[in-house]
Amino acid sequence: MPPGEAPDVLEEARTLVRRARRVVVLTGAGISAESGVPTFRGSDGLWRSYRAEDLATPEAFARDPELVWAWYLWRRKVIGACAPNAGHVALARFALARAGTAVVVTQNVDGLHHQAALMAAGDADPGPAIPLEIHGALHRDRCSGCRRVTPGVPASIDEDGAGLPRCDACGDLLRPDVVWFGEPLDTALLERAFAAARDADVCLVVGTSALVHPAASIPLATLGSGGHLIEINPEPTPLSGRAHATLRGASAANLPELLRDAG
Ligand code: BV8
Ligand code: ZN
């Protein structure tokens, strides 16, 4: 029994998942915490005393592209040394076993769900476990001008003083291929996420403070269509009051327990 779990709540949550025809999962930075990726609003989330909301904006990039690129290259370096944890792998195995009736939606840009899907699938098709990355992906760059998407420049680029990375096609500044505050999310991806949530009998919310919208509204779509909400988080969130079962603990221990033989 993972720490912080009462047997009846875990059993109740396991029953909800086993009985669910369709499941949607929404994850946030907390699912990657045990892989060593700093969260956004936890004590480890600061970088040079800046908050994500200060740097992850078009205004910050226009004002000081060097500072914003330094933050992203630091994150690219940190995340490059991180691997999926037992929570990512359990979720990927579950999504593969459910073969299309379990949809993973993530706010994370660290790519660890995608890596876990490839690990869990082996030679099989990882498709059912590939997440909807609604806030983009840190390991890709996008051109500020022509929007061309390319593999991310190496995190070491700032060490050779090459200056700001520019687009080979049009010469405009590159930026990380992520969604900044004040920017719209990809509408097709977002609609797929909300459609999965509306269809789901269970929404599993893992490791998010549920403060960032529109992502934090995705679980409400499951509730709105009569589904159940299960939350895994050591701390309470604005969604906790709507949860039918709350596993008040870390996801790397709780997810494998919750999803054991639930595929
Ligand atoms: C938009 C990519 C419109 C970049 C990110 C007022 C009210 C409501 C909304 C708004 C508002 N004012 C402004 C808004 C809109 C704004 C918003 O929501 N702001 C918030 C701060 C109030 N949203 C936007 O701007 C969005 N766009 O609305 O556009 C529009 C439409 C048309 C035209 C123009 C505009 C864009 C939002 C996307 C921002 N980009 N990331 C990057 O990564 O650099 S958001 C960023 O926060 C990350 O994606 C992150 O995932 C996300 C949410 O944070 P969490 O994942 O929840 O992480 P956090 O650290 O907060 O929490 C971690 C949790 O894990 C904690 O609860 C902790 O207890 C738990 N935990 C810790 N350890 C563990 C654990 N859990 C389990 N196991 C553990 N071991
Ligand atoms: Zn370009």
Short mmCIF file of C-alpha atoms and ligand atoms in Angstrom, two decimals:
data_model
loop_
_atom_site.label_atom_id
_atom_site.label_comp_id
_atom_site.label_asym_id
_atom_site.label_seq_id
_atom_site.Cartn_x
_atom_site.Cartn_y
_atom_site.Cartn_z
CA MET A 1 0.00 0.00 0.00
CA PRO A 2 1.62 3.29 -1.07
CA PRO A 3 2.11 5.82 1.72
CA GLY A 4 -0.85 8.16 2.27
CA GLU A 5 -3.41 5.63 1.04
CA ALA A 6 -6.40 4.18 2.95
CA PRO A 7 -7.19 0.68 1.59
CA ASP A 8 -10.84 1.44 0.91
CA VAL A 9 -10.12 4.58 -1.17
CA LEU A 10 -7.59 2.75 -3.32
CA GLU A 11 -9.99 -0.18 -3.78
CA GLU A 12 -12.83 2.20 -4.65
CA ALA A 13 -10.63 3.98 -7.20
CA ARG A 14 -9.50 0.64 -8.68
CA THR A 15 -13.13 -0.44 -9.07
CA LEU A 16 -14.05 2.83 -10.83
CA VAL A 17 -11.18 2.37 -13.31
CA ARG A 18 -11.88 -1.33 -13.92
CA ARG A 19 -15.57 -0.63 -14.61
CA ALA A 20 -14.88 2.39 -16.88
CA ARG A 21 -15.51 1.82 -20.61
CA ARG A 22 -13.50 4.95 -21.43
CA VAL A 23 -10.87 6.75 -19.36
CA VAL A 24 -9.24 10.14 -19.87
CA VAL A 25 -6.11 11.06 -17.95
CA LEU A 26 -4.89 14.63 -17.35
CA THR A 27 -1.34 14.97 -16.07
CA GLY A 28 0.75 17.89 -14.88
CA ALA A 29 4.28 18.52 -13.69
CA GLY A 30 3.78 16.40 -10.56
CA ILE A 31 3.88 13.12 -12.51
CA SER A 32 7.43 13.99 -13.60
CA ALA A 33 8.59 15.20 -10.16
CA GLU A 34 9.94 11.75 -9.24
CA SER A 35 11.89 11.69 -12.50
CA GLY A 36 13.76 14.77 -11.26
CA VAL A 37 11.91 17.36 -13.38
CA PRO A 38 11.23 20.52 -11.31
CA THR A 39 7.53 21.36 -10.95
CA PHE A 40 6.28 24.86 -11.68
CA ARG A 41 4.79 25.95 -8.40
CA GLY A 42 6.58 23.76 -5.94
CA SER A 43 9.60 24.95 -3.94
CA ASP A 44 11.88 23.33 -6.58
CA GLY A 45 10.09 25.15 -9.40
CA LEU A 46 11.92 28.45 -9.31
CA TRP A 47 14.79 29.34 -11.61
CA ARG A 48 16.96 32.30 -10.61
CA SER A 49 13.88 33.37 -8.53
CA TYR A 50 11.71 33.72 -11.68
CA ARG A 51 8.21 32.18 -11.89
CA ALA A 52 7.05 30.31 -15.00
CA GLU A 53 4.40 32.97 -15.56
CA ASP A 54 7.20 35.60 -15.77
CA LEU A 55 9.17 33.81 -18.48
CA ALA A 56 6.74 31.58 -20.42
CA THR A 57 5.13 34.52 -22.27
CA PRO A 58 5.51 36.17 -25.72
CA GLU A 59 6.10 39.49 -23.93
CA ALA A 60 9.05 38.09 -21.93
CA PHE A 61 10.52 36.63 -25.14
CA ALA A 62 10.13 39.92 -27.01
CA ARG A 63 11.64 41.84 -24.07
CA ASP A 64 14.54 39.51 -23.27
CA PRO A 65 14.91 36.53 -25.66
CA GLU A 66 18.34 35.70 -24.19
CA LEU A 67 16.86 35.26 -20.67
CA VAL A 68 13.94 33.16 -21.92
CA TRP A 69 16.23 30.99 -24.04
CA ALA A 70 18.61 30.56 -21.04
CA TRP A 71 15.66 29.24 -18.97
CA TYR A 72 14.55 26.81 -21.69
CA LEU A 73 18.08 25.58 -22.38
CA TRP A 74 18.53 24.99 -18.63
CA ARG A 75 15.26 23.00 -18.60
CA ARG A 76 16.30 21.12 -21.77
CA LYS A 77 19.57 20.19 -20.00
CA VAL A 78 17.79 19.10 -16.77
CA ILE A 79 15.09 17.12 -18.61
CA GLY A 80 17.69 15.53 -20.90
CA ALA A 81 19.03 13.72 -17.82
CA CYS A 82 15.57 12.54 -16.68
CA ALA A 83 13.80 9.29 -17.51
CA PRO A 84 10.16 8.20 -17.23
CA ASN A 85 9.28 6.92 -13.75
CA ALA A 86 7.03 4.03 -12.65
CA GLY A 87 4.00 6.32 -12.90
CA HIS A 88 4.64 7.18 -16.57
CA VAL A 89 5.28 3.50 -17.40
CA ALA A 90 2.17 2.24 -15.56
CA LEU A 91 0.07 4.80 -17.41
CA ALA A 92 1.59 3.86 -20.78
CA ARG A 93 1.00 0.14 -20.17
CA PHE A 94 -2.59 0.88 -19.14
CA ALA A 95 -3.25 2.98 -22.28
CA LEU A 96 -1.75 0.27 -24.50
CA ALA A 97 -3.83 -2.45 -22.84
CA ARG A 98 -6.98 -0.31 -23.21
CA ALA A 99 -6.13 0.11 -26.92
CA GLY A 100 -7.75 3.44 -27.65
CA THR A 101 -10.32 3.66 -24.84
CA ALA A 102 -7.84 5.42 -22.55
CA VAL A 103 -6.55 8.84 -23.67
CA VAL A 104 -3.57 10.50 -21.97
CA VAL A 105 -3.66 14.32 -22.05
CA THR A 106 -0.64 16.10 -20.65
CA GLN A 107 0.21 19.70 -19.80
CA ASN A 108 3.85 18.66 -19.57
CA VAL A 109 6.34 19.56 -22.27
CA ASP A 110 9.07 17.17 -21.00
CA GLY A 111 8.30 14.34 -23.45
CA LEU A 112 8.44 11.67 -20.69
CA HIS A 113 4.97 10.25 -21.49
CA HIS A 114 6.06 9.83 -25.11
CA GLN A 115 9.26 8.07 -24.03
CA ALA A 116 7.27 5.80 -21.67
CA ALA A 117 4.89 4.89 -24.52
CA LEU A 118 7.82 3.79 -26.70
CA MET A 119 9.36 1.85 -23.78
CA ALA A 120 6.08 0.10 -22.90
CA ALA A 121 5.17 -0.72 -26.51
CA GLY A 122 8.49 -2.31 -27.46
CA ASP A 123 7.93 -3.52 -31.07
CA ALA A 124 4.16 -2.99 -30.86
CA ASP A 125 2.39 0.20 -32.00
CA PRO A 126 2.84 2.82 -29.21
CA GLY A 127 -0.09 4.81 -30.68
CA PRO A 128 -2.69 4.25 -27.93
CA ALA A 129 -0.20 5.46 -25.29
CA ILE A 130 1.09 8.52 -27.18
CA PRO A 131 -0.18 11.53 -25.19
CA LEU A 132 -1.96 14.65 -26.40
CA GLU A 133 0.72 17.23 -25.53
CA ILE A 134 -1.60 20.23 -25.31
CA HIS A 135 1.13 22.65 -24.16
CA GLY A 136 3.64 21.55 -26.80
CA ALA A 137 7.06 19.91 -26.45
CA LEU A 138 10.29 21.38 -25.09
CA HIS A 139 12.51 19.21 -27.29
CA ARG A 140 11.25 20.90 -30.49
CA ASP A 141 11.85 24.45 -31.77
CA ARG A 142 9.43 26.58 -33.77
CA CYS A 143 10.24 29.60 -35.94
CA SER A 144 8.72 32.86 -34.64
CA GLY A 145 8.19 33.93 -38.23
CA CYS A 146 7.36 31.08 -40.60
CA ARG A 147 6.34 28.69 -37.71
CA ARG A 148 8.51 25.90 -39.15
CA VAL A 149 9.03 23.18 -36.51
CA THR A 150 12.49 21.63 -36.15
CA PRO A 151 14.29 19.41 -33.61
CA GLY A 152 15.40 21.53 -30.63
CA VAL A 153 18.82 23.17 -30.72
CA PRO A 154 21.21 21.42 -28.31
CA ALA A 155 21.10 22.68 -24.72
CA SER A 156 24.84 23.40 -25.02
CA ILE A 157 24.29 26.05 -27.73
CA ASP A 158 24.49 28.86 -25.19
CA GLU A 159 27.94 27.67 -24.10
CA ASP A 160 29.57 28.39 -27.46
CA GLY A 161 28.15 31.95 -27.50
CA ALA A 162 26.54 31.29 -30.86
CA GLY A 163 23.89 33.85 -30.00
CA LEU A 164 20.16 33.29 -30.38
CA PRO A 165 19.12 30.36 -32.63
CA ARG A 166 17.63 31.41 -35.95
CA CYS A 167 15.50 29.69 -38.59
CA ASP A 168 17.44 28.20 -41.54
CA ALA A 169 14.51 28.94 -43.83
CA CYS A 170 13.69 32.57 -43.06
CA GLY A 171 16.28 33.77 -40.54
CA ASP A 172 13.71 34.70 -37.88
CA LEU A 173 14.24 33.86 -34.21
CA LEU A 174 13.53 30.28 -33.14
CA ARG A 175 11.57 29.64 -29.93
CA PRO A 176 10.74 26.45 -28.03
CA ASP A 177 7.67 24.71 -29.53
CA VAL A 178 5.54 25.24 -26.41
CA VAL A 179 2.37 27.22 -25.64
CA TRP A 180 3.11 30.35 -23.61
CA PHE A 181 0.69 32.11 -21.25
CA GLY A 182 -1.61 34.29 -23.29
CA GLU A 183 -1.19 32.06 -26.37
CA PRO A 184 -3.97 29.84 -27.66
CA LEU A 185 -3.59 26.06 -27.50
CA ASP A 186 -3.74 23.99 -30.69
CA THR A 187 -7.50 23.87 -31.29
CA ALA A 188 -7.53 20.38 -32.85
CA LEU A 189 -5.55 18.90 -29.93
CA LEU A 190 -7.71 20.69 -27.39
CA GLU A 191 -10.93 19.53 -29.04
CA ARG A 192 -9.64 15.92 -29.01
CA ALA A 193 -8.88 16.28 -25.30
CA PHE A 194 -12.30 17.71 -24.43
CA ALA A 195 -14.07 15.12 -26.62
CA ALA A 196 -12.21 12.30 -24.81
CA ALA A 197 -13.17 13.87 -21.48
CA ARG A 198 -16.84 14.18 -22.43
CA ASP A 199 -16.87 10.50 -23.51
CA ALA A 200 -15.00 9.23 -20.45
CA ASP A 201 -16.60 7.42 -17.50
CA VAL A 202 -13.53 8.27 -15.42
CA CYS A 203 -11.11 11.21 -15.51
CA LEU A 204 -7.85 10.48 -13.70
CA VAL A 205 -6.09 13.74 -12.71
CA VAL A 206 -2.45 13.21 -11.80
CA GLY A 207 0.08 15.71 -10.48
CA THR A 208 -1.45 19.02 -11.45
CA SER A 209 -2.26 22.06 -9.31
CA ALA A 210 -5.28 22.52 -11.63
CA LEU A 211 -4.60 26.26 -11.86
CA VAL A 212 -3.84 26.60 -15.58
CA HIS A 213 -6.72 26.89 -18.04
CA PRO A 214 -8.14 25.65 -20.33
CA ALA A 215 -6.36 22.39 -19.26
CA ALA A 216 -7.83 22.51 -15.74
CA SER A 217 -11.35 22.53 -17.24
CA ILE A 218 -10.87 19.19 -19.02
CA PRO A 219 -11.85 17.10 -15.95
CA LEU A 220 -15.02 19.18 -15.62
CA ALA A 221 -16.14 17.84 -19.02
CA THR A 222 -16.09 14.30 -17.65
CA LEU A 223 -18.03 15.39 -14.55
CA GLY A 224 -20.46 17.30 -16.78
CA SER A 225 -21.30 14.14 -18.69
CA GLY A 226 -21.87 12.13 -15.50
CA GLY A 227 -18.40 10.61 -15.19
CA HIS A 228 -16.23 10.14 -12.09
CA LEU A 229 -13.08 11.99 -11.04
CA ILE A 230 -10.06 10.37 -9.41
CA GLU A 231 -7.20 12.59 -8.24
CA ILE A 232 -3.61 11.56 -7.43
CA ASN A 233 -1.75 14.38 -5.70
CA PRO A 234 0.02 14.73 -2.33
CA GLU A 235 -1.64 18.15 -1.98
CA PRO A 236 -5.27 19.32 -2.33
CA THR A 237 -6.21 21.24 -5.49
CA PRO A 238 -9.28 23.17 -6.73
CA LEU A 239 -10.50 19.86 -8.18
CA SER A 240 -10.18 17.88 -4.92
CA GLY A 241 -13.70 18.80 -3.78
CA ARG A 242 -15.13 17.26 -6.99
CA ALA A 243 -13.14 14.01 -6.76
CA HIS A 244 -14.98 10.72 -6.13
CA ALA A 245 -11.70 9.21 -4.92
CA THR A 246 -8.52 11.01 -3.88
CA LEU A 247 -5.19 9.19 -3.59
CA ARG A 248 -3.36 11.75 -1.43
CA GLY A 249 0.17 10.66 -2.32
CA ALA A 250 2.88 10.52 -4.97
CA SER A 251 2.05 9.21 -8.44
CA ALA A 252 5.06 6.91 -8.96
CA ALA A 253 3.78 4.74 -6.08
CA ASN A 254 0.03 5.22 -6.52
CA LEU A 255 -0.38 4.85 -10.30
CA PRO A 256 1.05 1.30 -10.55
CA GLU A 257 -1.18 0.25 -7.59
CA LEU A 258 -4.27 1.89 -9.11
CA LEU A 259 -3.75 0.53 -12.62
CA ARG A 260 -2.52 -2.98 -11.69
CA ASP A 261 -4.53 -5.48 -13.84
CA ALA A 262 -6.90 -2.65 -14.89
CA GLY A 263 -5.92 -2.88 -18.56
C1 BV8 B 1 -4.99 30.81 -23.09
C2 BV8 B 1 4.13 25.42 -21.46
C3 BV8 B 1 -6.38 32.13 -24.48
C4 BV8 B 1 5.26 26.39 -21.33
C5 BV8 B 1 2.40 26.16 -19.89
C6 BV8 B 1 -7.42 33.79 -14.86
C7 BV8 B 1 -8.25 32.70 -14.67
C8 BV8 B 1 -8.21 31.60 -15.53
C9 BV8 B 1 -7.32 31.60 -16.61
C10 BV8 B 1 -6.51 32.68 -16.78
C11 BV8 B 1 -6.55 33.77 -15.93
N1 BV8 B 1 -5.63 34.66 -16.35
C12 BV8 B 1 -5.02 34.18 -17.46
C13 BV8 B 1 -5.55 33.00 -17.72
C14 BV8 B 1 -5.21 32.12 -18.84
C15 BV8 B 1 -3.91 31.39 -18.55
C16 BV8 B 1 -3.91 30.73 -17.20
O1 BV8 B 1 -4.53 29.71 -17.01
N2 BV8 B 1 -3.17 31.34 -16.23
C17 BV8 B 1 -3.12 30.79 -14.89
C18 BV8 B 1 -1.72 30.94 -14.32
C19 BV8 B 1 -4.17 31.50 -14.04
N3 BV8 B 1 -3.86 30.37 -19.58
C20 BV8 B 1 -3.27 30.67 -20.75
O2 BV8 B 1 -2.71 31.70 -21.00
C21 BV8 B 1 -3.40 29.57 -21.80
N4 BV8 B 1 -3.83 30.18 -23.03
O3 BV8 B 1 -5.79 30.87 -22.18
O4 BV8 B 1 -5.18 31.39 -24.31
C22 BV8 B 1 -6.33 32.68 -25.85
C23 BV8 B 1 -7.29 32.27 -26.77
C24 BV8 B 1 -7.28 32.82 -28.03
C25 BV8 B 1 -6.29 33.77 -28.39
C26 BV8 B 1 -5.31 34.14 -27.47
C27 BV8 B 1 -5.33 33.60 -26.18
C28 BV8 B 1 -2.05 28.93 -22.05
C29 BV8 B 1 -1.63 28.15 -20.83
C30 BV8 B 1 -0.38 27.30 -21.15
C31 BV8 B 1 0.83 27.91 -20.49
N5 BV8 B 1 1.98 27.03 -20.73
N6 BV8 B 1 3.44 25.35 -20.18
C32 BV8 B 1 6.37 25.84 -20.47
O5 BV8 B 1 6.25 24.71 -19.92
O6 BV8 B 1 7.38 26.54 -20.38
S1 BV8 B 1 1.62 26.00 -18.41
C33 BV8 B 1 2.60 25.22 -17.28
O7 BV8 B 1 1.77 25.11 -16.12
C34 BV8 B 1 3.00 23.81 -17.60
O8 BV8 B 1 2.47 23.28 -18.79
C35 BV8 B 1 2.42 23.04 -16.42
O9 BV8 B 1 2.15 21.73 -16.69
C36 BV8 B 1 1.20 23.83 -16.22
C37 BV8 B 1 0.35 23.59 -15.06
O10 BV8 B 1 1.15 23.44 -13.92
P1 BV8 B 1 1.15 21.98 -13.26
O11 BV8 B 1 1.47 20.98 -14.30
O12 BV8 B 1 -0.12 21.79 -12.52
O13 BV8 B 1 2.39 22.10 -12.31
P2 BV8 B 1 2.43 22.76 -10.85
O14 BV8 B 1 3.86 22.89 -10.47
O15 BV8 B 1 1.52 23.94 -10.81
O16 BV8 B 1 1.73 21.64 -9.92
C38 BV8 B 1 2.38 20.41 -9.72
C39 BV8 B 1 1.39 19.56 -8.93
O17 BV8 B 1 1.98 18.27 -8.74
C40 BV8 B 1 1.11 20.10 -7.53
O18 BV8 B 1 -0.29 20.04 -7.29
C41 BV8 B 1 1.86 19.13 -6.60
O19 BV8 B 1 1.16 18.95 -5.37
C42 BV8 B 1 1.83 17.87 -7.41
N7 BV8 B 1 2.93 16.92 -7.13
C43 BV8 B 1 4.19 17.21 -6.70
N8 BV8 B 1 4.89 16.05 -6.61
C44 BV8 B 1 4.06 15.04 -7.00
C45 BV8 B 1 2.81 15.60 -7.33
N9 BV8 B 1 1.77 14.86 -7.76
C46 BV8 B 1 1.95 13.53 -7.86
N10 BV8 B 1 3.12 12.91 -7.55
C47 BV8 B 1 4.18 13.64 -7.12
N11 BV8 B 1 5.33 13.02 -6.82
ZN ZN B 2 11.35 30.69 -40.28
#
